[in-house]
């Protein structure tokens, strides 16, 4: 079955890079996603990667996928206070591309 | 601009009421989903649909039903609301990018 795990909390200083990690168990995942959720808001899609890719870069965001180890990471360069939020990774599996989420990592950015 | 729209941002209902949560997407996506989000439990899948009139149970379907009469609309129904259904409800659609609505915070009193 599907299971997605993330660490609960990460604290970084403004200007540093943040790396949020995620592991998943279902080797048949087709896409893997990163979402950002700010307090009281819905989930904002940040980026996603097809399972046959190793890396995807989009401005300050870099996604790395190690399919052998079933490990996904999101790197945020030059982290800003506005990046403080909860970050969820998710995998899609099956014919309906069902999404399974991790429990979320709370990123705290300090001055 | 792509959009998933949930009909209400906040709802307060009484125990035993029948509750309808509506979700509409304008991206012509085949797949639609309903999740609930609770502190410490993350997002849990209630029901999903991969086509009109098709539905599949997710991980926590008890106490809920769904309706997909048109491709763009996916409704979540609480047949008889209970206090343990107080939660944030999130609708999504995907193909393959997965977008979410803004959420409906439901309180059952």
PDB file of C-alpha atoms in Angstrom, chain B residues 14-108:
ATOM      1  CA  UNK B  14     -26.238  20.947  13.680  1.00  0.00           C
ATOM      2  CA  UNK B  15     -25.802  17.300  14.602  1.00  0.00           C
ATOM      3  CA  UNK B  16     -28.049  15.121  12.449  1.00  0.00           C
ATOM      4  CA  UNK B  17     -28.349  17.579   9.572  1.00  0.00           C
ATOM      5  CA  UNK B  18     -27.690  16.504   5.998  1.00  0.00           C
ATOM      6  CA  UNK B  19     -24.780  18.553   4.666  1.00  0.00           C
ATOM      7  CA  UNK B  20     -23.725  19.142   1.071  1.00  0.00           C
ATOM      8  CA  UNK B  21     -20.242  20.359   0.186  1.00  0.00           C
ATOM      9  CA  UNK B  22     -19.889  21.369  -3.441  1.00  0.00           C
ATOM     10  CA  UNK B  23     -16.769  21.493  -5.575  1.00  0.00           C
ATOM     11  CA  UNK B  24     -16.415  22.710  -9.157  1.00  0.00           C
ATOM     12  CA  UNK B  25     -13.336  22.628 -11.407  1.00  0.00           C
ATOM     13  CA  UNK B  26     -12.909  24.374 -14.743  1.00  0.00           C
ATOM     14  CA  UNK B  27      -9.959  22.349 -16.083  1.00  0.00           C
ATOM     15  CA  UNK B  28     -11.903  19.467 -17.661  1.00  0.00           C
ATOM     16  CA  UNK B  29     -10.113  17.052 -15.317  1.00  0.00           C
ATOM     17  CA  UNK B  30     -11.255  13.443 -15.152  1.00  0.00           C
ATOM     18  CA  UNK B  31     -10.205  12.847 -11.546  1.00  0.00           C
ATOM     19  CA  UNK B  32     -11.625  14.583  -8.509  1.00  0.00           C
ATOM     20  CA  UNK B  33     -11.041  13.995  -4.804  1.00  0.00           C
ATOM     21  CA  UNK B  34     -12.369  14.874  -1.369  1.00  0.00           C
ATOM     22  CA  UNK B  35     -10.009  14.990   1.611  1.00  0.00           C
ATOM     23  CA  UNK B  36     -10.366  16.014   5.182  1.00  0.00           C
ATOM     24  CA  UNK B  37      -7.511  17.614   7.080  1.00  0.00           C
ATOM     25  CA  UNK B  38      -7.168  17.352  10.854  1.00  0.00           C
ATOM     26  CA  UNK B  39      -4.286  18.442  13.104  1.00  0.00           C
ATOM     27  CA  UNK B  40      -1.752  15.663  13.538  1.00  0.00           C
ATOM     28  CA  UNK B  41      -3.476  13.424  10.986  1.00  0.00           C
ATOM     29  CA  UNK B  42      -2.595  15.166   7.739  1.00  0.00           C
ATOM     30  CA  UNK B  43      -4.840  14.796   4.696  1.00  0.00           C
ATOM     31  CA  UNK B  44      -6.999  11.706   4.535  1.00  0.00           C
ATOM     32  CA  UNK B  45      -8.835  10.653   1.398  1.00  0.00           C
ATOM     33  CA  UNK B  46     -12.602  10.269   1.799  1.00  0.00           C
ATOM     34  CA  UNK B  47     -13.769   9.519  -1.748  1.00  0.00           C
ATOM     35  CA  UNK B  48     -12.543  10.015  -5.276  1.00  0.00           C
ATOM     36  CA  UNK B  49     -13.986   9.856  -8.766  1.00  0.00           C
ATOM     37  CA  UNK B  50     -12.257   9.123 -12.065  1.00  0.00           C
ATOM     38  CA  UNK B  51     -15.234   9.770 -14.328  1.00  0.00           C
ATOM     39  CA  UNK B  52     -18.796  11.006 -14.327  1.00  0.00           C
ATOM     40  CA  UNK B  53     -20.999   8.802 -12.168  1.00  0.00           C
ATOM     41  CA  UNK B  54     -17.954   6.781 -11.067  1.00  0.00           C
ATOM     42  CA  UNK B  55     -16.810   6.859  -7.457  1.00  0.00           C
ATOM     43  CA  UNK B  56     -14.390   4.967  -5.280  1.00  0.00           C
ATOM     44  CA  UNK B  57     -14.014   4.857  -1.512  1.00  0.00           C
ATOM     45  CA  UNK B  58     -10.911   6.346  -0.083  1.00  0.00           C
ATOM     46  CA  UNK B  59      -9.407   5.623   3.320  1.00  0.00           C
ATOM     47  CA  UNK B  60     -12.196   7.034   5.521  1.00  0.00           C
ATOM     48  CA  UNK B  61     -15.533   6.862   3.653  1.00  0.00           C
ATOM     49  CA  UNK B  62     -17.746   6.041   6.648  1.00  0.00           C
ATOM     50  CA  UNK B  63     -20.445   8.628   7.219  1.00  0.00           C
ATOM     51  CA  UNK B  64     -19.968  10.198   3.784  1.00  0.00           C
ATOM     52  CA  UNK B  65     -21.260   9.754   0.259  1.00  0.00           C
ATOM     53  CA  UNK B  66     -20.492  11.538  -3.001  1.00  0.00           C
ATOM     54  CA  UNK B  67     -22.129  12.498  -6.258  1.00  0.00           C
ATOM     55  CA  UNK B  68     -20.558  13.140  -9.670  1.00  0.00           C
ATOM     56  CA  UNK B  69     -23.384  13.885 -12.110  1.00  0.00           C
ATOM     57  CA  UNK B  70     -21.292  16.226 -14.259  1.00  0.00           C
ATOM     58  CA  UNK B  71     -17.590  16.153 -15.023  1.00  0.00           C
ATOM     59  CA  UNK B  72     -16.903  19.535 -13.456  1.00  0.00           C
ATOM     60  CA  UNK B  73     -18.791  19.002 -10.206  1.00  0.00           C
ATOM     61  CA  UNK B  74     -18.061  16.639  -7.312  1.00  0.00           C
ATOM     62  CA  UNK B  75     -20.245  16.834  -4.228  1.00  0.00           C
ATOM     63  CA  UNK B  76     -19.533  15.453  -0.770  1.00  0.00           C
ATOM     64  CA  UNK B  77     -22.568  14.548   1.339  1.00  0.00           C
ATOM     65  CA  UNK B  78     -22.711  14.043   5.068  1.00  0.00           C
ATOM     66  CA  UNK B  79     -25.892  12.034   5.478  1.00  0.00           C
ATOM     67  CA  UNK B  80     -26.273  12.822   9.187  1.00  0.00           C
ATOM     68  CA  UNK B  81     -23.621  15.186  10.456  1.00  0.00           C
ATOM     69  CA  UNK B  82     -21.842  14.302  13.679  1.00  0.00           C
ATOM     70  CA  UNK B  83     -19.440  16.299  15.843  1.00  0.00           C
ATOM     71  CA  UNK B  84     -16.511  14.075  14.820  1.00  0.00           C
ATOM     72  CA  UNK B  85     -16.988  15.329  11.269  1.00  0.00           C
ATOM     73  CA  UNK B  86     -15.911  18.810  12.312  1.00  0.00           C
ATOM     74  CA  UNK B  87     -12.886  19.362  10.085  1.00  0.00           C
ATOM     75  CA  UNK B  88     -11.365  21.176   7.132  1.00  0.00           C
ATOM     76  CA  UNK B  89     -12.583  19.623   3.871  1.00  0.00           C
ATOM     77  CA  UNK B  90     -10.474  19.971   0.749  1.00  0.00           C
ATOM     78  CA  UNK B  91     -11.477  19.202  -2.817  1.00  0.00           C
ATOM     79  CA  UNK B  92      -8.938  18.540  -5.577  1.00  0.00           C
ATOM     80  CA  UNK B  93      -8.776  17.595  -9.235  1.00  0.00           C
ATOM     81  CA  UNK B  94      -5.809  16.366 -11.250  1.00  0.00           C
ATOM     82  CA  UNK B  95      -4.527  15.480 -14.699  1.00  0.00           C
ATOM     83  CA  UNK B  96      -1.590  15.182 -13.767  1.00  0.00           C
ATOM     84  CA  UNK B  97      -1.152  18.551 -12.030  1.00  0.00           C
ATOM     85  CA  UNK B  98      -3.301  18.377  -8.916  1.00  0.00           C
ATOM     86  CA  UNK B  99      -5.006  21.563  -7.761  1.00  0.00           C
ATOM     87  CA  UNK B 100      -6.949  22.167  -4.586  1.00  0.00           C
ATOM     88  CA  UNK B 101      -9.848  24.356  -3.642  1.00  0.00           C
ATOM     89  CA  UNK B 102      -9.522  26.843  -0.807  1.00  0.00           C
ATOM     90  CA  UNK B 103     -11.119  24.471   1.692  1.00  0.00           C
ATOM     91  CA  UNK B 104     -14.353  24.421   3.683  1.00  0.00           C
ATOM     92  CA  UNK B 105     -14.077  24.573   7.435  1.00  0.00           C
ATOM     93  CA  UNK B 106     -17.095  22.680   8.736  1.00  0.00           C
ATOM     94  CA  UNK B 107     -18.147  22.859  12.357  1.00  0.00           C
ATOM     95  CA  UNK B 108     -20.839  20.471  13.580  1.00  0.00           C
TER      96      UNK B 108
END
